Short mmCIF file of C-alpha atoms in Angstrom, two decimals:
data_model
loop_
_atom_site.label_atom_id
_atom_site.label_comp_id
_atom_site.label_asym_id
_atom_site.label_seq_id
_atom_site.Cartn_x
_atom_site.Cartn_y
_atom_site.Cartn_z
CA UNK S 1 -5.56 -12.03 -35.47
CA UNK S 2 -8.62 -10.20 -34.16
CA UNK S 3 -6.41 -7.60 -32.48
CA UNK S 4 -4.37 -7.05 -35.63
CA UNK S 5 -7.53 -6.54 -37.64
CA UNK S 6 -8.98 -4.19 -35.04
CA UNK S 7 -5.78 -2.11 -34.82
CA UNK S 8 -5.04 -2.21 -38.56
CA UNK S 9 -6.39 1.29 -39.30
CA UNK S 10 -4.09 2.93 -36.70
CA UNK S 11 -0.99 0.76 -37.22
CA UNK S 12 0.51 3.18 -39.76
CA UNK S 13 0.48 5.93 -37.10
CA UNK S 14 2.46 3.90 -34.57
CA UNK S 15 6.04 4.87 -33.73
CA UNK S 16 6.64 1.51 -32.08
CA UNK S 17 5.11 -1.90 -32.60
CA UNK S 18 5.79 -4.67 -30.10
CA UNK S 19 4.67 -8.18 -30.88
CA UNK S 20 3.64 -9.50 -27.47
CA UNK S 21 2.79 -13.02 -28.66
CA UNK S 22 5.87 -14.59 -27.09
CA UNK S 23 6.61 -12.05 -24.32
CA UNK S 24 6.07 -12.46 -20.61
CA UNK S 25 4.72 -9.45 -18.75
CA UNK S 26 8.25 -8.85 -17.43
CA UNK S 27 9.76 -8.87 -20.91
CA UNK S 28 7.06 -6.50 -22.12
CA UNK S 29 7.78 -4.13 -19.24
CA UNK S 30 11.50 -4.21 -20.10
CA UNK S 31 10.82 -3.52 -23.80
CA UNK S 32 8.64 -0.54 -22.94
CA UNK S 33 11.26 0.80 -20.51
CA UNK S 34 13.94 0.47 -23.24
CA UNK S 35 11.74 2.27 -25.76
CA UNK S 36 10.95 5.15 -23.39
CA UNK S 37 14.05 5.69 -21.21
CA UNK S 38 13.03 9.29 -20.48
CA UNK S 39 10.00 8.04 -18.54
CA UNK S 40 10.92 7.02 -15.02
CA UNK S 41 7.88 5.48 -13.36
CA UNK S 42 7.62 6.15 -9.67
CA UNK S 43 6.67 3.49 -7.21
CA UNK S 44 3.42 3.91 -5.32
CA UNK S 45 2.89 2.46 -1.88
CA UNK S 46 -0.63 2.37 -0.52
CA UNK S 47 -0.89 2.04 3.24
CA UNK S 48 -4.43 0.87 3.86
CA UNK S 49 -6.11 0.53 7.24
CA UNK S 50 -8.88 -2.04 7.60
CA UNK S 51 -10.99 -3.84 10.18
CA UNK S 52 -10.67 -7.61 10.45
CA UNK S 53 -14.37 -7.83 11.22
CA UNK S 54 -15.02 -6.64 7.64
CA UNK S 55 -12.54 -9.09 6.09
CA UNK S 56 -8.98 -8.95 4.85
CA UNK S 57 -8.01 -6.64 2.00
CA UNK S 58 -7.86 -9.00 -0.98
CA UNK S 59 -5.11 -7.27 -2.97
CA UNK S 60 -2.74 -6.62 -0.06
CA UNK S 61 0.90 -7.49 -0.64
CA UNK S 62 1.72 -7.29 3.07
CA UNK S 63 -0.62 -7.44 6.06
CA UNK S 64 0.15 -6.03 9.50
CA UNK S 65 -1.97 -7.01 12.51
CA UNK S 66 -2.13 -4.28 15.18
CA UNK S 67 -4.44 -6.19 17.53
CA UNK S 68 -1.48 -6.79 19.85
CA UNK S 69 -1.89 -3.20 21.07
CA UNK S 70 -4.60 -2.22 23.59
CA UNK S 71 -7.84 -1.17 21.91
CA UNK S 72 -8.84 2.48 22.44
CA UNK S 73 -12.45 1.39 21.91
CA UNK S 74 -12.53 0.32 25.57
CA UNK S 75 -11.64 3.81 26.79
CA UNK S 76 -14.86 5.85 26.91
CA UNK S 77 -13.16 9.16 26.05
CA UNK S 78 -11.58 7.61 22.90
CA UNK S 79 -14.37 5.28 21.74
CA UNK S 80 -16.09 7.78 19.43
CA UNK S 81 -12.85 9.20 18.06
CA UNK S 82 -10.65 7.51 15.45
CA UNK S 83 -6.98 7.05 14.67
CA UNK S 84 -6.73 10.36 12.81
CA UNK S 85 -7.58 12.18 16.07
CA UNK S 86 -4.48 13.24 18.00
CA UNK S 87 -5.75 11.75 21.29
CA UNK S 88 -6.19 8.29 19.76
CA UNK S 89 -2.94 8.44 17.79
CA UNK S 90 -1.01 9.48 20.92
CA UNK S 91 -2.62 6.66 22.89
CA UNK S 92 -1.88 4.01 20.25
CA UNK S 93 1.63 5.15 19.34
CA UNK S 94 2.83 5.43 22.95
CA UNK S 95 1.79 1.90 23.95
CA UNK S 96 4.67 -0.40 24.94
CA UNK S 97 6.14 -1.94 21.80
CA UNK S 98 4.32 0.33 19.32
CA UNK S 99 7.25 2.59 18.43
CA UNK S 100 9.69 -0.32 18.17
CA UNK S 101 7.26 -2.27 15.99
CA UNK S 102 6.78 0.68 13.63
CA UNK S 103 10.54 1.39 13.51
CA UNK S 104 11.26 -2.19 12.49
CA UNK S 105 8.38 -2.40 10.07
CA UNK S 106 9.57 0.74 8.27
CA UNK S 107 12.93 -1.02 7.84
CA UNK S 108 11.17 -4.10 6.47
CA UNK S 109 9.10 -1.97 4.07
CA UNK S 110 12.23 -0.23 2.80
CA UNK S 111 13.95 -3.57 2.23
CA UNK S 112 10.93 -5.24 0.63
CA UNK S 113 10.09 -2.11 -1.36
CA UNK S 114 13.58 -2.02 -2.87
CA UNK S 115 13.22 -5.67 -3.85
CA UNK S 116 9.81 -5.09 -5.39
CA UNK S 117 11.19 -2.17 -7.42
CA UNK S 118 14.13 -4.30 -8.63
CA UNK S 119 11.57 -6.81 -9.84
CA UNK S 120 9.72 -4.05 -11.66
CA UNK S 121 6.75 -3.92 -9.33
CA UNK S 122 5.53 -0.35 -9.17
CA UNK S 123 2.66 -0.76 -6.72
CA UNK S 124 2.77 -2.06 -3.17
CA UNK S 125 -0.25 -2.34 -0.86
CA UNK S 126 0.42 -2.62 2.85
CA UNK S 127 -2.75 -3.43 4.78
CA UNK S 128 -2.77 -2.49 8.46
CA UNK S 129 -5.53 -4.19 10.42
CA UNK S 130 -7.22 -4.01 13.77
CA UNK S 131 -10.59 -5.24 14.97
CA UNK S 132 -12.85 -2.52 13.55
CA UNK S 133 -10.52 -0.48 11.35
CA UNK S 134 -11.14 2.68 13.36
CA UNK S 135 -8.45 3.25 15.98
CA UNK S 136 -5.18 1.27 15.99
CA UNK S 137 -4.91 0.46 12.28
CA UNK S 138 -5.77 4.04 11.31
CA UNK S 139 -3.22 5.58 13.69
CA UNK S 140 -0.47 3.17 12.58
CA UNK S 141 -1.29 3.57 8.87
CA UNK S 142 -1.05 7.36 9.24
CA UNK S 143 2.29 7.03 11.05
CA UNK S 144 3.69 4.63 8.44
CA UNK S 145 2.56 6.98 5.67
CA UNK S 146 4.24 9.91 7.40
CA UNK S 147 7.51 8.02 7.87
CA UNK S 148 7.60 6.63 4.31
CA UNK S 149 6.87 9.97 2.63
CA UNK S 150 9.70 11.76 0.89
CA UNK S 151 11.71 8.65 0.04
CA UNK S 152 11.39 8.82 -3.74
CA UNK S 153 8.00 7.18 -4.01
CA UNK S 154 4.38 8.14 -3.87
CA UNK S 155 2.62 7.26 -0.64
CA UNK S 156 -1.15 6.98 -0.32
CA UNK S 157 -2.89 6.41 2.99
CA UNK S 158 -6.39 4.98 2.67
CA UNK S 159 -8.80 4.07 5.46
CA UNK S 160 -11.07 1.42 3.99
CA UNK S 161 -13.41 0.90 6.94
CA UNK S 162 -13.29 4.23 8.72
CA UNK S 163 -16.85 5.43 9.32
CA UNK S 164 -18.34 2.03 8.61
CA UNK S 165 -19.44 1.23 12.14
#
């Protein structure tokens, strides 16, 4: 009732009025899509690197733990660099199992992403973690972002904890 009263002055300008009282969020999404078929929302996948020592990303849909790879932190020449630096990325991505893991995870993301889109979910957050969020998670997040780009969705790569140390 309060909403109706508040919106009363602009109601006469509306081209479409949807009573949401009995609708689920999914039904509302479907009604809006039916009303505006010319608008095709694109899916957005955020690949977010983070450091476990700063806590998990709360809104992550999927979490990948990269701590099974050797930590470049323990190599003096790489310690002060990060996963966006070619030397660190080459080190991380050429470790035994890294390429195979990323290959398979891209397949999983494509499969899960298609399912999310069928369910009407337009945003997916994939959190990639390592100890400090500086080396392994950053390099892998960048690589995932590169591989997922150009597949009909928007890809964002975000490094939550980079520079925090």
